[in-house]
Amino acid sequence: MGRPFTLLMPRAAVVGATGYLGGELLRVLSQHPDFELAAAVSQSRAGERLGDVYPNLSRFGDTTLTASTDPVDADVTFLAQPAGEAMKLAPSLLERGIRVVDLGPDYRLPDPGEYLRVYGKPHADPAHLPEAVYGIPELDRAAVRSARLVANPGCYPTATLLALAPLWRAGAIGTSVVVDAKSGTSGAGAAPTSTTHHAEASGTVWPYGSPEHRHVPEMRAALSTLTGSSPSILFVPHLVPLVRGILCSIYPTPAGNVDPAGWADLERTAYEGEPFVRVGGVPRLPWAAGTNRCYLSVQPMGSGAVVFSALDNLGKGGATQAVQNANLMLGLPETAGLLQSGFGI
Amino acid sequence: MGRPFTLLMPRAAVVGATGYLGGELLRVLSQHPDFELAAAVSQSRAGERLGDVYPNLSRFGDTTLTASTDPVDADVTFLAQPAGEAMKLAPSLLERGIRVVDLGPDYRLPDPGEYLRVYGKPHADPAHLPEAVYGIPELDRAAVRSARLVANPGCYPTATLLALAPLWRAGAIGTSVVVDAKSGTSGAGAAPTSTTHHAEASGTVWPYGSPEHRHVPEMRAALSTLTGSSPSILFVPHLVPLVRGILCSIYPTPAGNVDPAGWADLERTAYEGEPFVRVGGVPRLPWAAGTNRCYLSVQPMGSGAVVFSALDNLGKGGATQAVQNANLMLGLPETAGLLQSGFGI
Amino acid sequence: MGRPFTLLMPRAAVVGATGYLGGELLRVLSQHPDFELAAAVSQSRAGERLGDVYPNLSRFGDTTLTASTDPVDADVTFLAQPAGEAMKLAPSLLERGIRVVDLGPDYRLPDPGEYLRVYGKPHADPAHLPEAVYGIPELDRAAVRSARLVANPGCYPTATLLALAPLWRAGAIGTSVVVDAKSGTSGAGAAPTSTTHHAEASGTVWPYGSPEHRHVPEMRAALSTLTGSSPSILFVPHLVPLVRGILCSIYPTPAGNVDPAGWADLERTAYEGEPFVRVGGVPRLPWAAGTNRCYLSVQPMGSGAVVFSALDNLGKGGATQAVQNANLMLGLPETAGLLQSGFGI
Amino acid sequence: MGRPFTLLMPRAAVVGATGYLGGELLRVLSQHPDFELAAAVSQSRAGERLGDVYPNLSRFGDTTLTASTDPVDADVTFLAQPAGEAMKLAPSLLERGIRVVDLGPDYRLPDPGEYLRVYGKPHADPAHLPEAVYGIPELDRAAVRSARLVANPGCYPTATLLALAPLWRAGAIGTSVVVDAKSGTSGAGAAPTSTTHHAEASGTVWPYGSPEHRHVPEMRAALSTLTGSSPSILFVPHLVPLVRGILCSIYPTPAGNVDPAGWADLERTAYEGEPFVRVGGVPRLPWAAGTNRCYLSVQPMGSGAVVFSALDNLGKGGATQAVQNANLMLGLPETAGLLQSGFGI
């Protein structure tokens, strides 16, 4: 059943609080008018004050990081952990009536066989896979509203699917798409590696993901669920010397007789009235940093067109979308706590 | 007299709306619960929609930039213009009962002769210099509350004075101080120059300001006003390849018998309870970006100590401090619209 | 006729010496064992010492910049000027027997009508267009050797054509190619602009070139000349926050029955023994910085493959390739002055 | 005794070949006309081809990394290892007549007690400390020429001492100096850490070194050796978001009656004719990148002056200075292999 939250402010817990997505969740919740913090969980830094770990936060400074989520009295729990952790924790949370937003990959692939193939381990909770909702509200708001368990999409899929879904649903693009993605390094997480060592990462553009990035099966599955069929996606991610932000340059082949000049109108129509998706000119990443915004643009290029999609991998590609999903799941205003402006520069 | 704003939401105008400080003012006001936007003024882009100029803003999108401030029905006007402009505009605004926060240098130096020496032109409004308040609320909140005209300090002086004032007032430092400042390039403004051309600025640390940066006379005057006397400041600014943020590394000589190990306590005591100044460990600039926070730290170094002061040149060193001043001038809560958390990264 | 240079060290002049390509030419020539500097020409800074303009140079410090190329006694002149200048200067140089390497676009398009369309002005020297050689030695070394006038290719075309030519010549790719290019900002030149202002350029990835970048007609023309036909290229350049370097991510469609797994071998075979082209793993841009190297890599991606091409836009995409061409034109060893190692980081 | 190298090209070995200094040594040696590579030693990557580890190198590609230095037939060995390793290896090398240039700290402090205090372990080879020469040729060329064992200075000390020595020797500065250093992150080495993780390091300026950086005792000892006495140095290093390069901003107090306006002449006189030290205007770090140059500048600031010193921490602050020292030790031309020009940008 869970706590009756109609009379009380809903309570949110964050598991994995000292990763980049966990830290961003705390930042977003600190600015949210409608949430109390039930717990911030971190194995590695349990016992420390949040104010010492995150001097940037305007609230929660006196909360102490805890090691266990078990006895938590929360309405929603955000799981921001590496692959394989959420599927161990979610079942007991759901049983206790706590809604779950998983920012990791455990509930994104409907097929447990595909999970085994991509993540190299058997799925530990196949029973809950059928009810997990892939949470991009702009593409299926109703499903999110009624969900107990939301699989918060990866950063690259959010950027790509918001751009492609309207075109694909309208039959305006063909069956093969190239997606060339440029990401800031925060998308690689907080653990130091050679690839993300400053002296290595800051002087180059680093393509990776060969032979197939883990987000590709997720995109395929989501497009199939959302639209009934799916194009073939050639997806190449690149690390660029930025911290926050993703720009996807998307090259669909136009369908049969379709003039790509009409793609911009399809995007505009699809997202009319959406508070978090803007269709317009060439986007800049600072506009998206720290926000739940996705900026889409269709630009003519040669005899065709290219579609740009820009967002913050930690924002609409991560923590703010997770809060947007939680808002919907708990019956709060969808935009609660998410209307800050981005940076001009 | 001005508009009676007790029953209505106060109205703010921004002059110089398309510079970096003007853009940041609009961003801050867009997140402020207590202000309406009376006007956004820009000579160069009058007639354009704010939503087209600043797609990052969550409000004000349909406001049109105007060329003239004259008939504005505002409670407070923010002037974010180059040196020499505010002193032409402020007198008529004050006469009409509109409070003025000037983000430029025109009202920062009490002595018009000094203004002539530093800015190379005679002061056009010496009559209002005596009542202008140099607005760092943490150092003299009462003066800001009762001001009609606030000279919003420069970015470097805000960082330096917040660090030095408690030590100087306590007699804990000697008469000469070295301040080595590192600034992101947004501090140089929006006009393209060779120095701030990306290919020139992004690969180096660029010291400038010889033989004396314009902010030094301002620091001297402010310390003298605030504390009755003033140390000799050797100030060297450097551009570093960042957009937002200033780190000042401050090297005071300890006064006579003073142990610099005690400086940290002086800072902590001075800023206890202040919502926007934190004294603690070594600061990181993303914590300050977009916020009204200043982070101070005293670190032992060799047989002495160094004081670090970090803030966002467009935030506490500019637009957010201007709004903090306006909040006080209009009797709003000082923190209204300014409590967002900074970034962890 | 020109100077007999068999007994003397050949003499090189640089016109446009204070642009980025001009400066890089001087740097490369300063390390070249076989060239004397005949003249360094700059309208804007004539009269200044090179040692003051370029403190980085290990030679030429006492040479004075001049305003006129007219009486120059040179064996080869490098023209590094904006579009429209070289075609005014080259005819008289050629007439005096001076070889010309033009780093601008004036002699890259064989068709003067196409030049008018792309650059918006009629070609002033159509008479020399037929003999101009598009100078990528690895693709047609013999033509460069015998040329009096070399059109040094643009940075993007060099990176793209070195990658595509072997595949296209072998019939291994289909008729349409997507090229997503990421360039450092030095490619935009030394003149400050809003787009290349540090505070604008350093926090984002900036796609541009809509509806068609000027380098596309050049690629089409060169592929056609070099291979007899040409694929349709959808080319999208992006500025990334780096100074030097281009990474092109190239997405050809495989031809009929071709397995893209074989593309790497085609590249390796084509460039076997070439001193300046390396085929191998994923490239890093510092390896190319300041050198004449192009790094190619074919990586499997999904069911297809992607081709990466990396070089320094000021090096193999500009000044070092110009010197490679000049070496060949003057009968010097092709690698003379060009064998420095790149940076590891 | 060592190999008789008069008739043969001298042979150099590099131990620690896969660290950043080791990689830079190989790069410099690859461009050196007078050295053969005797061995490249790396425990972690023994058995790999240099061409695979360092695709940037123009030579040595077919050399295989080895795990042991023992049987090496070399004239000079460069040791580029963490503290504590060189003092284990150097004695046997010296015994076999091999000259040693140690790029680590083991032989920089004349007093083994000071080594214990600073590095936390007893010195394993105190017997060779008295003959070790602290190798900044511009400050004591004769000592380097006759040395068998050179302690190659740290990057910060090289930048600081080149600036301070002429002033201190001339009695032109007082007894206390503030040195505020800004370094690229390559100075922290190749091992990934939280501090040098791209997402952490690229958005801030990070002061460190409290309570005293390990290079300070080295500076004190060197100044004392070189000049007979030493000022008190308050040294604060900062990581800035760059890869290569150090800028030291140096704030000496003028001695008694000395006018700091004369400092520039003292620097110019001291370094007249030196090929690797330039005294002039405000330096830019790309000029130094990859070179053996140090750029000094004295700028008036307020009533005093500031001294700037710029170099590449991997170049004059590391690998190129090591080769300069080796050139002198082996009787080669001091500038052999070191005259490349730096980058303009």
PDB file of N, CA, C and O in Angstrom, chain A residues 180 182 200 202-204 206-208 210-211 234-236 238 242 249 251 282 284-286 299-302 308, chain C residues 180 182 200 202-204 206-208 210-211 234-236 238 242 249 251 282 284-286 299-302 308 345:
ATOM      1  N   ASP A 180      24.749  10.197 -34.951  1.00  0.00           N
ATOM      2  CA  ASP A 180      26.100  10.536 -34.511  1.00  0.00           C
ATOM      3  C   ASP A 180      25.949  11.406 -33.271  1.00  0.00           C
ATOM      4  O   ASP A 180      25.509  12.548 -33.343  1.00  0.00           O
ATOM      5  N   LYS A 182      27.294  13.239 -29.668  1.00  0.00           N
ATOM      6  CA  LYS A 182      28.433  13.862 -28.993  1.00  0.00           C
ATOM      7  C   LYS A 182      28.022  14.102 -27.547  1.00  0.00           C
ATOM      8  O   LYS A 182      27.070  14.834 -27.289  1.00  0.00           O
ATOM      9  N   GLU A 200      43.680  13.025 -21.119  1.00  0.00           N
ATOM     10  CA  GLU A 200      43.342  12.211 -22.291  1.00  0.00           C
ATOM     11  C   GLU A 200      42.089  12.731 -22.987  1.00  0.00           C
ATOM     12  O   GLU A 200      41.993  12.747 -24.209  1.00  0.00           O
ATOM     13  N   SER A 202      40.463  15.743 -22.714  1.00  0.00           N
ATOM     14  CA  SER A 202      40.166  17.140 -23.015  1.00  0.00           C
ATOM     15  C   SER A 202      40.773  17.615 -24.322  1.00  0.00           C
ATOM     16  O   SER A 202      40.460  18.710 -24.767  1.00  0.00           O
ATOM     17  N   GLY A 203      41.612  16.836 -24.947  1.00  0.00           N
ATOM     18  CA  GLY A 203      42.209  17.300 -26.189  1.00  0.00           C
ATOM     19  C   GLY A 203      41.735  16.580 -27.429  1.00  0.00           C
ATOM     20  O   GLY A 203      42.324  16.721 -28.491  1.00  0.00           O
ATOM     21  N   THR A 204      40.639  15.839 -27.318  1.00  0.00           N
ATOM     22  CA  THR A 204      40.247  15.047 -28.479  1.00  0.00           C
ATOM     23  C   THR A 204      38.736  14.834 -28.510  1.00  0.00           C
ATOM     24  O   THR A 204      38.018  15.212 -27.576  1.00  0.00           O
ATOM     25  N   TRP A 206      36.456  11.544 -28.887  1.00  0.00           N
ATOM     26  CA  TRP A 206      36.725  10.109 -28.744  1.00  0.00           C
ATOM     27  C   TRP A 206      35.503   9.286 -29.133  1.00  0.00           C
ATOM     28  O   TRP A 206      34.556   9.162 -28.363  1.00  0.00           O
ATOM     29  N   PRO A 207      35.521   8.687 -30.330  1.00  0.00           N
ATOM     30  CA  PRO A 207      34.405   7.814 -30.704  1.00  0.00           C
ATOM     31  C   PRO A 207      34.553   6.473 -30.000  1.00  0.00           C
ATOM     32  O   PRO A 207      35.671   5.980 -29.850  1.00  0.00           O
ATOM     33  N   TYR A 208      33.453   5.917 -29.582  1.00  0.00           N
ATOM     34  CA  TYR A 208      33.532   4.627 -28.888  1.00  0.00           C
ATOM     35  C   TYR A 208      32.289   3.814 -29.233  1.00  0.00           C
ATOM     36  O   TYR A 208      31.536   4.145 -30.140  1.00  0.00           O
ATOM     37  N   SER A 210      32.043   0.667 -30.353  1.00  0.00           N
ATOM     38  CA  SER A 210      32.156  -0.455 -31.295  1.00  0.00           C
ATOM     39  C   SER A 210      32.184  -1.770 -30.517  1.00  0.00           C
ATOM     40  O   SER A 210      32.866  -1.853 -29.508  1.00  0.00           O
ATOM     41  N   PRO A 211      31.482  -2.822 -30.928  1.00  0.00           N
ATOM     42  CA  PRO A 211      30.668  -2.901 -32.148  1.00  0.00           C
ATOM     43  C   PRO A 211      29.225  -2.444 -31.956  1.00  0.00           C
ATOM     44  O   PRO A 211      28.517  -2.285 -32.940  1.00  0.00           O
ATOM     45  N   LEU A 234      22.123   3.037 -36.922  1.00  0.00           N
ATOM     46  CA  LEU A 234      23.584   2.982 -36.823  1.00  0.00           C
ATOM     47  C   LEU A 234      23.986   4.116 -35.893  1.00  0.00           C
ATOM     48  O   LEU A 234      23.931   5.291 -36.263  1.00  0.00           O
ATOM     49  N   PHE A 235      24.348   3.753 -34.668  1.00  0.00           N
ATOM     50  CA  PHE A 235      24.547   4.752 -33.617  1.00  0.00           C
ATOM     51  C   PHE A 235      26.016   4.800 -33.202  1.00  0.00           C
ATOM     52  O   PHE A 235      26.590   3.787 -32.816  1.00  0.00           O
ATOM     53  N   VAL A 236      26.625   5.973 -33.297  1.00  0.00           N
ATOM     54  CA  VAL A 236      28.027   6.121 -32.895  1.00  0.00           C
ATOM     55  C   VAL A 236      28.163   7.254 -31.877  1.00  0.00           C
ATOM     56  O   VAL A 236      28.004   8.435 -32.212  1.00  0.00           O
ATOM     57  N   HIS A 238      30.289   9.690 -29.281  1.00  0.00           N
ATOM     58  CA  HIS A 238      31.620  10.292 -29.180  1.00  0.00           C
ATOM     59  C   HIS A 238      31.689  11.073 -27.870  1.00  0.00           C
ATOM     60  O   HIS A 238      30.758  11.825 -27.557  1.00  0.00           O
ATOM     61  N   LEU A 242      33.487  18.287 -22.945  1.00  0.00           N
ATOM     62  CA  LEU A 242      32.479  19.035 -22.209  1.00  0.00           C
ATOM     63  C   LEU A 242      32.088  18.179 -21.012  1.00  0.00           C
ATOM     64  O   LEU A 242      32.277  16.967 -21.045  1.00  0.00           O
ATOM     65  N   SER A 249      23.280  14.287 -33.704  1.00  0.00           N
ATOM     66  CA  SER A 249      23.047  14.690 -35.094  1.00  0.00           C
ATOM     67  C   SER A 249      22.472  13.460 -35.781  1.00  0.00           C
ATOM     68  O   SER A 249      23.134  12.430 -35.872  1.00  0.00           O
ATOM     69  N   TYR A 251      20.561  11.469 -38.874  1.00  0.00           N
ATOM     70  CA  TYR A 251      20.466  11.455 -40.331  1.00  0.00           C
ATOM     71  C   TYR A 251      19.514  10.370 -40.785  1.00  0.00           C
ATOM     72  O   TYR A 251      19.941   9.257 -41.107  1.00  0.00           O
ATOM     73  N   VAL A 282      19.127  26.085 -34.334  1.00  0.00           N
ATOM     74  CA  VAL A 282      20.231  25.245 -33.859  1.00  0.00           C
ATOM     75  C   VAL A 282      20.412  25.424 -32.352  1.00  0.00           C
ATOM     76  O   VAL A 282      20.550  26.546 -31.880  1.00  0.00           O
ATOM     77  N   ARG A 284      21.944  25.195 -28.417  1.00  0.00           N
ATOM     78  CA  ARG A 284      23.206  25.283 -27.674  1.00  0.00           C
ATOM     79  C   ARG A 284      23.059  24.503 -26.368  1.00  0.00           C
ATOM     80  O   ARG A 284      22.043  24.601 -25.688  1.00  0.00           O
ATOM     81  N   LEU A 285      24.105  23.772 -26.006  1.00  0.00           N
ATOM     82  CA  LEU A 285      23.997  22.883 -24.847  1.00  0.00           C
ATOM     83  C   LEU A 285      23.796  23.609 -23.515  1.00  0.00           C
ATOM     84  O   LEU A 285      23.120  23.066 -22.633  1.00  0.00           O
ATOM     85  N   PRO A 286      24.371  24.794 -23.290  1.00  0.00           N
ATOM     86  CA  PRO A 286      24.120  25.458 -22.001  1.00  0.00           C
ATOM     87  C   PRO A 286      22.630  25.730 -21.751  1.00  0.00           C
ATOM     88  O   PRO A 286      22.209  25.798 -20.597  1.00  0.00           O
ATOM     89  N   GLN A 299      17.337  20.990 -39.832  1.00  0.00           N
ATOM     90  CA  GLN A 299      18.050  21.929 -40.692  1.00  0.00           C
ATOM     91  C   GLN A 299      18.238  21.306 -42.068  1.00  0.00           C
ATOM     92  O   GLN A 299      18.694  20.164 -42.177  1.00  0.00           O
ATOM     93  N   PRO A 300      17.930  22.060 -43.128  1.00  0.00           N
ATOM     94  CA  PRO A 300      18.210  21.554 -44.470  1.00  0.00           C
ATOM     95  C   PRO A 300      19.709  21.419 -44.673  1.00  0.00           C
ATOM     96  O   PRO A 300      20.482  22.264 -44.215  1.00  0.00           O
ATOM     97  N   MET A 301      20.121  20.373 -45.338  1.00  0.00           N
ATOM     98  CA  MET A 301      21.555  20.143 -45.542  1.00  0.00           C
ATOM     99  C   MET A 301      21.694  19.413 -46.872  1.00  0.00           C
ATOM    100  O   MET A 301      21.248  18.268 -47.006  1.00  0.00           O
ATOM    101  N   GLY A 302      22.309  20.093 -47.827  1.00  0.00           N
ATOM    102  CA  GLY A 302      22.383  19.531 -49.167  1.00  0.00           C
ATOM    103  C   GLY A 302      20.965  19.309 -49.682  1.00  0.00           C
ATOM    104  O   GLY A 302      20.088  20.164 -49.519  1.00  0.00           O
ATOM    105  N   PHE A 308      18.724  17.731 -35.239  1.00  0.00           N
ATOM    106  CA  PHE A 308      19.562  17.858 -34.054  1.00  0.00           C
ATOM    107  C   PHE A 308      18.699  17.727 -32.812  1.00  0.00           C
ATOM    108  O   PHE A 308      17.588  18.270 -32.750  1.00  0.00           O
TER     109      PHE A 308
ATOM    110  N   ASP C 180      29.919  13.261 -40.804  1.00  0.00           N
ATOM    111  CA  ASP C 180      29.681  14.115 -39.643  1.00  0.00           C
ATOM    112  C   ASP C 180      31.050  14.542 -39.123  1.00  0.00           C
ATOM    113  O   ASP C 180      31.818  13.734 -38.602  1.00  0.00           O
ATOM    114  N   LYS C 182      33.759  16.949 -36.903  1.00  0.00           N
ATOM    115  CA  LYS C 182      33.946  17.725 -35.687  1.00  0.00           C
ATOM    116  C   LYS C 182      35.270  18.457 -35.803  1.00  0.00           C
ATOM    117  O   LYS C 182      36.312  17.818 -35.927  1.00  0.00           O
ATOM    118  N   GLU C 200      31.000  31.556 -25.918  1.00  0.00           N
ATOM    119  CA  GLU C 200      29.956  30.915 -26.726  1.00  0.00           C
ATOM    120  C   GLU C 200      30.401  29.531 -27.214  1.00  0.00           C
ATOM    121  O   GLU C 200      29.615  28.586 -27.260  1.00  0.00           O
ATOM    122  N   SER C 202      32.961  27.501 -26.130  1.00  0.00           N
ATOM    123  CA  SER C 202      33.616  26.475 -25.321  1.00  0.00           C
ATOM    124  C   SER C 202      32.646  25.610 -24.536  1.00  0.00           C
ATOM    125  O   SER C 202      33.062  24.617 -23.957  1.00  0.00           O
ATOM    126  N   GLY C 203      31.377  25.943 -24.526  1.00  0.00           N
ATOM    127  CA  GLY C 203      30.441  25.131 -23.746  1.00  0.00           C
ATOM    128  C   GLY C 203      29.473  24.319 -24.586  1.00  0.00           C
ATOM    129  O   GLY C 203      28.505  23.788 -24.069  1.00  0.00           O
ATOM    130  N   THR C 204      29.752  24.197 -25.871  1.00  0.00           N
ATOM    131  CA  THR C 204      28.764  23.530 -26.709  1.00  0.00           C
ATOM    132  C   THR C 204      29.425  22.851 -27.899  1.00  0.00           C
ATOM    133  O   THR C 204      30.623  22.982 -28.125  1.00  0.00           O
ATOM    134  N   TRP C 206      28.684  22.950 -31.862  1.00  0.00           N
ATOM    135  CA  TRP C 206      27.919  23.857 -32.721  1.00  0.00           C
ATOM    136  C   TRP C 206      27.859  23.351 -34.157  1.00  0.00           C
ATOM    137  O   TRP C 206      28.826  23.483 -34.913  1.00  0.00           O
ATOM    138  N   PRO C 207      26.728  22.755 -34.552  1.00  0.00           N
ATOM    139  CA  PRO C 207      26.609  22.336 -35.948  1.00  0.00           C
ATOM    140  C   PRO C 207      26.325  23.545 -36.832  1.00  0.00           C
ATOM    141  O   PRO C 207      25.599  24.446 -36.429  1.00  0.00           O
ATOM    142  N   TYR C 208      26.916  23.555 -37.999  1.00  0.00           N
ATOM    143  CA  TYR C 208      26.684  24.694 -38.884  1.00  0.00           C
ATOM    144  C   TYR C 208      26.687  24.200 -40.329  1.00  0.00           C
ATOM    145  O   TYR C 208      26.620  23.013 -40.596  1.00  0.00           O
ATOM    146  N   SER C 210      24.455  24.735 -42.752  1.00  0.00           N
ATOM    147  CA  SER C 210      23.195  24.633 -43.478  1.00  0.00           C
ATOM    148  C   SER C 210      23.050  25.817 -44.408  1.00  0.00           C
ATOM    149  O   SER C 210      23.327  26.942 -44.004  1.00  0.00           O
ATOM    150  N   PRO C 211      22.589  25.650 -45.661  1.00  0.00           N
ATOM    151  CA  PRO C 211      22.129  24.400 -46.263  1.00  0.00           C
ATOM    152  C   PRO C 211      23.252  23.593 -46.940  1.00  0.00           C
ATOM    153  O   PRO C 211      23.017  22.439 -47.282  1.00  0.00           O
ATOM    154  N   LEU C 234      26.300  13.843 -47.777  1.00  0.00           N
ATOM    155  CA  LEU C 234      25.585  14.681 -46.818  1.00  0.00           C
ATOM    156  C   LEU C 234      26.578  15.032 -45.729  1.00  0.00           C
ATOM    157  O   LEU C 234      26.953  14.181 -44.904  1.00  0.00           O
ATOM    158  N   PHE C 235      27.053  16.273 -45.757  1.00  0.00           N
ATOM    159  CA  PHE C 235      28.179  16.684 -44.908  1.00  0.00           C
ATOM    160  C   PHE C 235      27.719  17.699 -43.873  1.00  0.00           C
ATOM    161  O   PHE C 235      27.177  18.740 -44.226  1.00  0.00           O
ATOM    162  N   VAL C 236      27.954  17.383 -42.603  1.00  0.00           N
ATOM    163  CA  VAL C 236      27.571  18.327 -41.538  1.00  0.00           C
ATOM    164  C   VAL C 236      28.768  18.594 -40.634  1.00  0.00           C
ATOM    165  O   VAL C 236      29.211  17.720 -39.884  1.00  0.00           O
ATOM    166  N   HIS C 238      30.678  20.407 -37.431  1.00  0.00           N
ATOM    167  CA  HIS C 238      30.362  20.881 -36.077  1.00  0.00           C
ATOM    168  C   HIS C 238      31.624  21.497 -35.489  1.00  0.00           C
ATOM    169  O   HIS C 238      32.694  20.900 -35.589  1.00  0.00           O
ATOM    170  N   LEU C 242      37.720  22.604 -29.064  1.00  0.00           N
ATOM    171  CA  LEU C 242      39.128  22.289 -29.236  1.00  0.00           C
ATOM    172  C   LEU C 242      39.712  23.353 -30.147  1.00  0.00           C
ATOM    173  O   LEU C 242      38.978  24.004 -30.876  1.00  0.00           O
ATOM    174  N   SER C 249      33.609  11.519 -38.853  1.00  0.00           N
ATOM    175  CA  SER C 249      32.983  10.203 -38.706  1.00  0.00           C
ATOM    176  C   SER C 249      32.192   9.977 -39.981  1.00  0.00           C
ATOM    177  O   SER C 249      31.259  10.730 -40.271  1.00  0.00           O
ATOM    178  N   TYR C 251      30.043   7.693 -42.708  1.00  0.00           N
ATOM    179  CA  TYR C 251      29.079   6.599 -42.756  1.00  0.00           C
ATOM    180  C   TYR C 251      28.719   6.291 -44.195  1.00  0.00           C
ATOM    181  O   TYR C 251      27.708   6.770 -44.709  1.00  0.00           O
ATOM    182  N   VAL C 282      41.302   3.461 -33.150  1.00  0.00           N
ATOM    183  CA  VAL C 282      40.627   4.754 -33.006  1.00  0.00           C
ATOM    184  C   VAL C 282      41.652   5.861 -32.769  1.00  0.00           C
ATOM    185  O   VAL C 282      42.474   5.764 -31.865  1.00  0.00           O
ATOM    186  N   ARG C 284      43.452   9.589 -31.920  1.00  0.00           N
ATOM    187  CA  ARG C 284      43.350  10.728 -31.007  1.00  0.00           C
ATOM    188  C   ARG C 284      43.929  11.970 -31.678  1.00  0.00           C
ATOM    189  O   ARG C 284      44.978  11.908 -32.312  1.00  0.00           O
ATOM    190  N   LEU C 285      43.265  13.112 -31.495  1.00  0.00           N
ATOM    191  CA  LEU C 285      43.672  14.307 -32.230  1.00  0.00           C
ATOM    192  C   LEU C 285      45.052  14.839 -31.863  1.00  0.00           C
ATOM    193  O   LEU C 285      45.747  15.380 -32.735  1.00  0.00           O
ATOM    194  N   PRO C 286      45.529  14.730 -30.613  1.00  0.00           N
ATOM    195  CA  PRO C 286      46.880  15.232 -30.325  1.00  0.00           C
ATOM    196  C   PRO C 286      47.959  14.541 -31.147  1.00  0.00           C
ATOM    197  O   PRO C 286      49.003  15.142 -31.410  1.00  0.00           O
ATOM    198  N   GLN C 299      35.890   0.949 -38.001  1.00  0.00           N
ATOM    199  CA  GLN C 299      35.401   0.243 -36.817  1.00  0.00           C
ATOM    200  C   GLN C 299      34.041  -0.377 -37.118  1.00  0.00           C
ATOM    201  O   GLN C 299      33.149   0.311 -37.637  1.00  0.00           O
ATOM    202  N   PRO C 300      33.863  -1.659 -36.768  1.00  0.00           N
ATOM    203  CA  PRO C 300      32.531  -2.256 -36.929  1.00  0.00           C
ATOM    204  C   PRO C 300      31.542  -1.579 -35.992  1.00  0.00           C
ATOM    205  O   PRO C 300      31.882  -1.245 -34.854  1.00  0.00           O
ATOM    206  N   MET C 301      30.346  -1.368 -36.461  1.00  0.00           N
ATOM    207  CA  MET C 301      29.338  -0.686 -35.650  1.00  0.00           C
ATOM    208  C   MET C 301      27.976  -1.248 -36.063  1.00  0.00           C
ATOM    209  O   MET C 301      27.535  -1.041 -37.198  1.00  0.00           O
ATOM    210  N   GLY C 302      27.337  -1.934 -35.143  1.00  0.00           N
ATOM    211  CA  GLY C 302      26.093  -2.612 -35.484  1.00  0.00           C
ATOM    212  C   GLY C 302      26.363  -3.604 -36.603  1.00  0.00           C
ATOM    213  O   GLY C 302      27.361  -4.320 -36.587  1.00  0.00           O
ATOM    214  N   PHE C 308      36.674   6.500 -39.471  1.00  0.00           N
ATOM    215  CA  PHE C 308      37.108   7.733 -38.822  1.00  0.00           C
ATOM    216  C   PHE C 308      38.356   8.260 -39.518  1.00  0.00           C
ATOM    217  O   PHE C 308      39.250   7.490 -39.886  1.00  0.00           O
ATOM    218  N   ILE C 345      49.927  13.162 -25.748  1.00  0.00           N
ATOM    219  CA  ILE C 345      48.786  13.898 -25.188  1.00  0.00           C
ATOM    220  C   ILE C 345      49.019  15.370 -25.445  1.00  0.00           C
ATOM    221  O   ILE C 345      50.108  15.783 -25.747  1.00  0.00           O
TER     222      ILE C 345
END
